[in-house]
Coordinates of C-alpha atoms and ligand atoms in Angstrom, one line a residue:
M1 CA -8.5 -10.3 22.2
K2 CA -6.3 -7.2 22.7
A3 CA -7.9 -5.5 19.7
K4 CA -11.4 -6.4 21.0
I5 CA -10.7 -4.9 24.4
L6 CA -9.2 -1.8 22.8
A7 CA -12.2 -1.4 20.6
L8 CA -14.6 -1.8 23.5
L9 CA -12.8 0.7 25.7
R10 CA -12.6 3.2 22.9
E11 CA -16.3 2.9 22.2
R12 CA -17.4 3.2 25.8
K13 CA -15.3 6.2 26.7
T14 CA -15.8 5.4 30.4
Y15 CA -14.6 2.9 33.0
V16 CA -15.4 -0.7 32.1
S17 CA -15.1 -3.2 34.9
G18 CA -12.7 -6.2 34.6
Q19 CA -15.8 -8.4 35.3
Q20 CA -17.6 -7.0 32.3
L21 CA -14.6 -7.6 30.0
C22 CA -14.4 -11.2 31.3
E23 CA -18.0 -11.8 30.6
Q24 CA -18.0 -10.1 27.2
F25 CA -15.1 -12.1 25.9
G26 CA -15.5 -15.3 27.9
V27 CA -12.0 -15.1 29.4
S28 CA -10.5 -15.1 32.9
R29 CA -9.6 -12.0 34.9
T30 CA -5.9 -12.9 34.5
A31 CA -6.3 -13.0 30.7
V32 CA -7.9 -9.5 30.7
W33 CA -5.2 -8.2 33.0
K34 CA -2.5 -9.6 30.8
A35 CA -4.1 -8.1 27.7
I36 CA -4.3 -4.7 29.4
E37 CA -0.6 -4.9 30.4
Q38 CA 0.4 -5.7 26.8
L39 CA -1.7 -2.8 25.5
R40 CA 0.1 -0.6 28.0
E41 CA 3.5 -1.9 26.8
D42 CA 2.4 -1.0 23.2
G43 CA 2.0 2.5 24.4
H44 CA -1.8 2.8 25.2
K45 CA -2.6 4.8 28.3
I46 CA -5.1 2.7 30.2
D47 CA -6.2 3.9 33.7
A48 CA -7.1 1.1 36.2
V49 CA -9.2 2.0 39.3
P50 CA -10.3 -0.6 41.9
R51 CA -14.0 -1.3 41.7
K52 CA -14.4 1.0 38.6
G53 CA -12.3 -0.9 36.1
Y54 CA -10.3 0.3 33.0
L55 CA -10.4 3.5 31.0
L56 CA -8.7 4.3 27.7
V57 CA -7.2 7.6 28.6
E58 CA -6.1 9.1 25.2
E59 CA -6.7 8.5 21.6
P60 CA -3.5 7.2 20.1
G61 CA -2.4 9.2 17.1
T62 CA -3.9 12.4 18.1
D63 CA -0.7 13.0 20.1
L64 CA 1.6 14.7 17.7
T65 CA 4.8 13.0 19.0
R66 CA 3.8 9.4 18.7
E67 CA 1.5 7.1 16.9
I68 CA 0.7 3.6 17.9
Y69 CA 1.1 1.3 14.9
T70 CA 0.4 -2.3 16.0
Q71 CA -1.7 -5.2 15.0
S72 CA -4.1 -4.6 17.9
E73 CA -4.5 -0.9 17.2
I74 CA -5.2 -1.6 13.5
S75 CA -7.6 -4.5 14.2
S76 CA -9.4 -2.5 16.9
R77 CA -10.5 0.0 14.2
M78 CA -11.8 -2.4 11.6
Q79 CA -15.5 -2.3 11.1
T80 CA -15.6 -4.7 8.2
C81 CA -17.0 -8.2 7.7
W82 CA -14.1 -9.7 5.9
A83 CA -11.7 -7.2 4.4
G84 CA -8.9 -6.6 6.9
K85 CA -10.7 -8.8 9.5
K86 CA -7.4 -10.7 9.9
V87 CA -4.4 -8.5 10.2
Y88 CA -0.7 -9.7 9.9
F89 CA 1.5 -7.0 11.2
Y90 CA 5.3 -6.8 10.9
E91 CA 7.7 -4.1 12.1
S92 CA 9.8 -4.7 9.0
I93 CA 9.6 -7.1 6.1
G94 CA 10.9 -7.4 2.5
S95 CA 7.6 -6.8 0.7
T96 CA 4.0 -7.2 1.9
N97 CA 3.1 -8.5 -1.6
V98 CA 5.7 -11.2 -1.3
Q99 CA 4.6 -12.0 2.2
A100 CA 0.9 -12.1 1.2
R101 CA 1.7 -14.6 -1.5
Q102 CA 3.5 -16.8 1.0
L103 CA 0.6 -16.5 3.5
A104 CA -1.8 -17.4 0.6
E105 CA 0.1 -20.7 0.3
E106 CA -0.3 -21.2 4.0
E107 CA -4.1 -20.9 3.9
A108 CA -4.5 -17.3 5.0
P109 CA -8.1 -16.3 4.4
H110 CA -9.8 -14.2 1.8
G111 CA -9.5 -10.6 3.0
A112 CA -6.3 -11.1 5.0
L113 CA -4.5 -7.8 5.4
I114 CA -0.7 -7.7 5.6
V115 CA 0.8 -4.5 7.0
T116 CA 4.3 -3.5 7.8
D117 CA 5.9 -0.3 9.2
M118 CA 8.8 -0.6 6.7
Q119 CA 9.8 -2.6 3.7
T120 CA 13.4 -3.6 2.8
A121 CA 12.5 -4.7 -0.7
G122 CA 9.3 -2.8 -1.6
R123 CA 8.2 -3.4 -5.1
G124 CA 6.7 -0.9 -7.6
R125 CA 5.1 -1.4 -11.0
R126 CA 7.2 -2.2 -14.1
G127 CA 10.0 -3.9 -12.0
R128 CA 10.7 -0.7 -10.1
S129 CA 11.4 -0.6 -6.4
W130 CA 9.2 1.2 -3.8
N131 CA 11.1 3.2 -1.2
S132 CA 9.6 2.2 2.1
P133 CA 11.1 4.0 5.2
A134 CA 9.9 3.2 8.7
G135 CA 7.5 5.3 10.8
T136 CA 6.2 7.3 7.9
N137 CA 3.8 5.6 5.4
I138 CA 1.3 2.9 4.9
Y139 CA 2.4 -0.3 3.1
F140 CA -0.2 -3.0 2.9
T141 CA -1.4 -5.9 0.8
L142 CA -4.8 -7.4 0.7
L143 CA -5.1 -11.1 -0.1
L144 CA -8.2 -12.1 -2.1
R145 CA -9.5 -15.5 -3.3
P146 CA -12.0 -14.5 -5.9
G147 CA -14.3 -17.0 -7.5
F148 CA -14.4 -15.2 -10.9
H149 CA -12.4 -15.7 -14.1
P150 CA -8.8 -14.5 -14.2
S151 CA -9.6 -12.2 -17.1
K152 CA -11.5 -10.0 -14.6
A153 CA -8.7 -9.6 -12.1
S154 CA -7.1 -6.6 -13.7
M155 CA -10.2 -4.6 -12.7
L156 CA -9.4 -5.2 -9.1
T157 CA -6.6 -2.6 -9.2
L158 CA -9.2 0.0 -10.3
V159 CA -11.5 -1.1 -7.5
M160 CA -8.7 -0.6 -5.0
A161 CA -7.8 2.8 -6.5
H162 CA -11.4 3.9 -6.1
A163 CA -11.5 2.7 -2.5
V164 CA -8.2 4.3 -1.5
A165 CA -9.3 7.6 -3.1
A166 CA -12.7 7.5 -1.3
A167 CA -11.1 6.6 2.1
I168 CA -8.5 9.4 1.8
E169 CA -11.3 11.9 1.0
E170 CA -13.3 10.7 4.0
E171 CA -10.3 10.8 6.4
T172 CA -8.7 14.1 5.3
G173 CA -11.4 16.1 3.5
L174 CA -8.9 16.5 0.6
T175 CA -9.9 16.4 -3.1
V176 CA -8.4 13.2 -4.4
G177 CA -7.9 12.2 -8.0
I178 CA -7.1 9.0 -9.8
K179 CA -4.5 8.9 -12.6
W180 CA -5.7 6.0 -14.8
P181 CA -5.5 3.2 -14.0
N182 CA -4.4 3.3 -10.4
D183 CA -2.2 6.1 -9.1
I184 CA -3.8 8.3 -6.5
V185 CA -3.1 11.9 -6.9
I186 CA -3.5 15.0 -4.7
Q187 CA -2.7 18.5 -5.9
G188 CA -1.2 17.0 -9.1
K189 CA 1.2 14.8 -7.3
K190 CA 1.2 11.0 -6.6
V191 CA 0.3 10.0 -3.0
C192 CA -0.3 6.3 -3.5
G193 CA 0.7 3.5 -5.9
I194 CA -0.9 0.1 -6.3
L195 CA 0.6 -3.2 -7.4
T196 CA -1.7 -6.2 -8.1
E197 CA -0.3 -9.7 -8.7
M198 CA -2.2 -12.9 -9.4
S199 CA -1.6 -16.6 -9.1
V200 CA -3.6 -18.7 -11.6
E201 CA -4.0 -22.4 -11.9
Q202 CA -5.5 -23.6 -15.2
D203 CA -8.4 -21.3 -15.7
D204 CA -8.9 -20.4 -12.0
I205 CA -7.6 -17.7 -9.8
R206 CA -5.7 -19.2 -6.9
H207 CA -5.3 -15.8 -5.3
V208 CA -4.8 -12.2 -6.0
V209 CA -2.7 -9.8 -3.9
I210 CA -3.3 -6.1 -4.1
G211 CA -0.5 -4.0 -2.5
A212 CA -0.7 -0.3 -1.9
G213 CA 1.8 2.2 -0.6
I214 CA 0.3 5.5 0.7
N215 CA 2.6 8.4 1.5
V216 CA 1.5 9.7 4.8
R217 CA 4.4 11.7 6.3
Q218 CA 7.4 11.1 4.0
Q219 CA 8.9 14.5 3.0
D220 CA 12.2 13.5 1.6
F221 CA 11.6 11.8 -1.7
A222 CA 14.3 10.8 -4.1
P223 CA 15.3 13.7 -6.4
E224 CA 13.6 12.1 -9.4
L225 CA 10.3 11.8 -7.5
A226 CA 10.4 15.1 -5.4
E227 CA 8.5 17.1 -8.1
R228 CA 5.7 14.6 -8.5
A229 CA 5.2 13.0 -5.1
V230 CA 3.4 14.3 -2.0
C231 CA 2.4 13.0 1.4
L232 CA -1.0 13.3 3.2
D233 CA 0.3 15.2 6.2
E234 CA 1.8 17.9 3.9
A235 CA -1.3 18.0 1.7
C236 CA -3.8 18.5 4.5
G237 CA -1.6 20.3 7.0
R238 CA -2.2 17.9 9.9
R239 CA -1.1 14.5 11.1
V240 CA -3.1 11.7 9.5
N241 CA -3.6 8.5 11.6
R242 CA -2.4 5.5 9.7
C243 CA -4.6 3.0 11.5
R244 CA -7.8 5.0 11.0
L245 CA -6.9 5.4 7.3
L246 CA -6.2 1.7 6.9
A247 CA -9.6 0.9 8.4
A248 CA -11.3 3.4 6.2
V249 CA -9.6 1.9 3.1
M250 CA -10.8 -1.6 4.1
E251 CA -14.4 -0.4 4.6
A252 CA -14.4 1.3 1.3
F253 CA -12.8 -1.7 -0.5
E254 CA -15.3 -4.1 1.0
R255 CA -18.2 -2.0 -0.2
D256 CA -16.7 -1.5 -3.7
Y257 CA -15.6 -5.1 -4.1
E258 CA -19.0 -6.4 -3.3
A259 CA -20.6 -4.0 -5.8
F260 CA -18.1 -5.0 -8.4
E261 CA -18.5 -8.8 -7.7
A262 CA -22.3 -8.6 -7.9
A263 CA -22.3 -6.7 -11.2
G264 CA -19.4 -8.7 -12.7
S265 CA -17.9 -5.4 -13.9
L266 CA -16.9 -1.8 -12.8
M267 CA -20.3 -0.5 -13.9
P268 CA -21.5 0.4 -10.3
L269 CA -18.2 2.3 -9.7
R270 CA -17.7 3.8 -13.1
A271 CA -19.4 7.2 -12.6
S272 CA -17.7 7.7 -9.3
Y273 CA -14.3 6.6 -10.7
D274 CA -14.7 9.0 -13.7
E275 CA -15.5 11.9 -11.4
R276 CA -12.0 11.5 -9.8
L277 CA -10.2 10.7 -13.1
I278 CA -7.7 13.5 -13.5
N279 CA -7.0 12.6 -17.1
R280 CA -10.7 13.2 -18.1
G281 CA -11.1 15.9 -20.7
R282 CA -7.3 16.3 -20.9
E283 CA -5.0 15.6 -23.7
V284 CA -2.9 12.5 -22.9
C285 CA 0.0 10.8 -24.5
V286 CA -0.5 7.0 -24.8
L287 CA 2.8 5.3 -24.7
D288 CA 1.9 2.2 -26.8
P289 CA 4.8 -0.1 -27.6
A290 CA 3.4 -0.2 -31.2
G291 CA 3.7 3.6 -31.4
E292 CA 2.9 6.7 -29.3
Y293 CA -0.2 8.7 -29.9
R294 CA -2.2 11.6 -28.4
G295 CA -5.8 12.0 -27.7
V296 CA -8.3 13.3 -25.2
A297 CA -9.2 11.0 -22.3
Q298 CA -12.9 10.6 -21.9
G299 CA -13.4 8.1 -19.0
I300 CA -13.3 4.4 -18.4
T301 CA -15.3 1.5 -19.7
D302 CA -17.2 -1.0 -17.5
T303 CA -14.2 -3.2 -17.8
G304 CA -11.6 -0.6 -16.9
E305 CA -10.1 0.4 -20.2
L306 CA -9.4 4.2 -20.8
L307 CA -11.4 5.7 -23.7
V308 CA -9.3 8.1 -25.7
E309 CA -10.7 10.3 -28.5
L310 CA -8.3 10.8 -31.3
S311 CA -8.1 14.0 -33.5
D312 CA -10.1 12.2 -36.3
G313 CA -13.0 11.7 -33.8
T314 CA -12.5 7.9 -33.4
V315 CA -12.3 6.5 -29.9
Q316 CA -9.6 4.2 -28.9
K317 CA -9.8 1.7 -25.9
V318 CA -6.6 1.7 -24.0
F319 CA -5.8 -1.5 -22.0
A320 CA -3.9 -1.1 -18.7
G321 CA -0.7 -3.2 -18.5
E322 CA 0.2 -2.8 -22.1
V323 CA 0.6 0.9 -22.2
S324 CA 1.0 3.9 -19.9
V325 CA -0.6 7.2 -20.2
R326 CA 1.0 10.6 -19.4
G327 CA -0.3 14.1 -19.4
I328 CA 1.3 16.0 -22.3
Y329 CA 3.0 18.4 -19.9
G330 CA 4.3 15.7 -17.5
Y331 CA 3.0 13.3 -14.8
V332 CA -0.6 14.3 -15.0
Ligands
BTN1 C1 3.7 1.7 -8.1 O1 4.7 1.5 -8.7 O2 3.0 2.7 -8.3 C2 3.1 0.6 -7.2 C3 3.7 0.7 -5.8 C4 3.1 -0.3 -4.9 C5 3.8 -0.3 -3.5 C6 3.2 -1.2 -2.5 S1 3.8 -0.9 -0.9 C7 3.0 -2.3 -0.3 C8 3.0 -3.4 -1.4 N1 4.2 -4.2 -1.2 C9 5.1 -4.0 -2.2 O3 6.2 -4.5 -2.3 N2 4.6 -3.1 -3.1 C10 3.3 -2.7 -2.7

């Protein structure tokens, strides 16, 4: 309700009468008034004039000193049918992936979006932790209940990587790359990491949770990361609005997921993914537990493996999860 009022006021850009809001949402004047009061408490400037109604005075987030990061503000920006249609927002939480798995057991719907301002036990890939300070970055997890076979779930990470890259490009105008399979890279540095986890029962997926951490304004990275991490504000030289970016990611993901689901593979996204693939045409080092080797990355397959051409001309398919790939001179 708060989110719907906010979305309507933002769209109209003029005074909207209390009566109109009551009729539009089928609620009482008191309910409208209470929602407006709560939005004001959240920090929204809403002007109220007798006989004219309510006006949203400023766009939150364009103000450099503050950004409103709440469930209503995020929801009011969503233009999707199912991805991020239901938002669970927390000021602070251990890990959005863990919370999403918990909510999945409590019947949260397909497309539920779990967002927090900070994590106290953020998780990275390969058992690493993910530093998640407050007021700086985006930490979210999307809950999915796919109908397809568990063997296809690993491709979802690439679908999310593609969606995040496209959304960042759209919101910032920056050139965004993907380091296979799922790191988002700007100016040669990592700006987003993705962690996908799945729960399977016999041969069916119970649920999949896809978590992403996007560096938006964090400047002080741990010394071991400082050389290879960057945030969006620094990369584009202005303040990026976290709610707008989240909504853009959900829109891009919904579009990409539907294309992926209909095709049953990454085929519809492959060319667009490969265009952003920073490893393409470069020499990479494949850290295979069975033995490291080098080759030139060519692109991905329809099922998300990386194709690497070896010096003898043969092409190797590299499966994510088993190995990691590095540039021969460092991170990319
Ligand atoms: C990586 O190691 O690159 C993956 C990092 C994934 C971090 C995100 S932040 C939101 C979600 N919740 C977590 O605990 N981890 C993911």
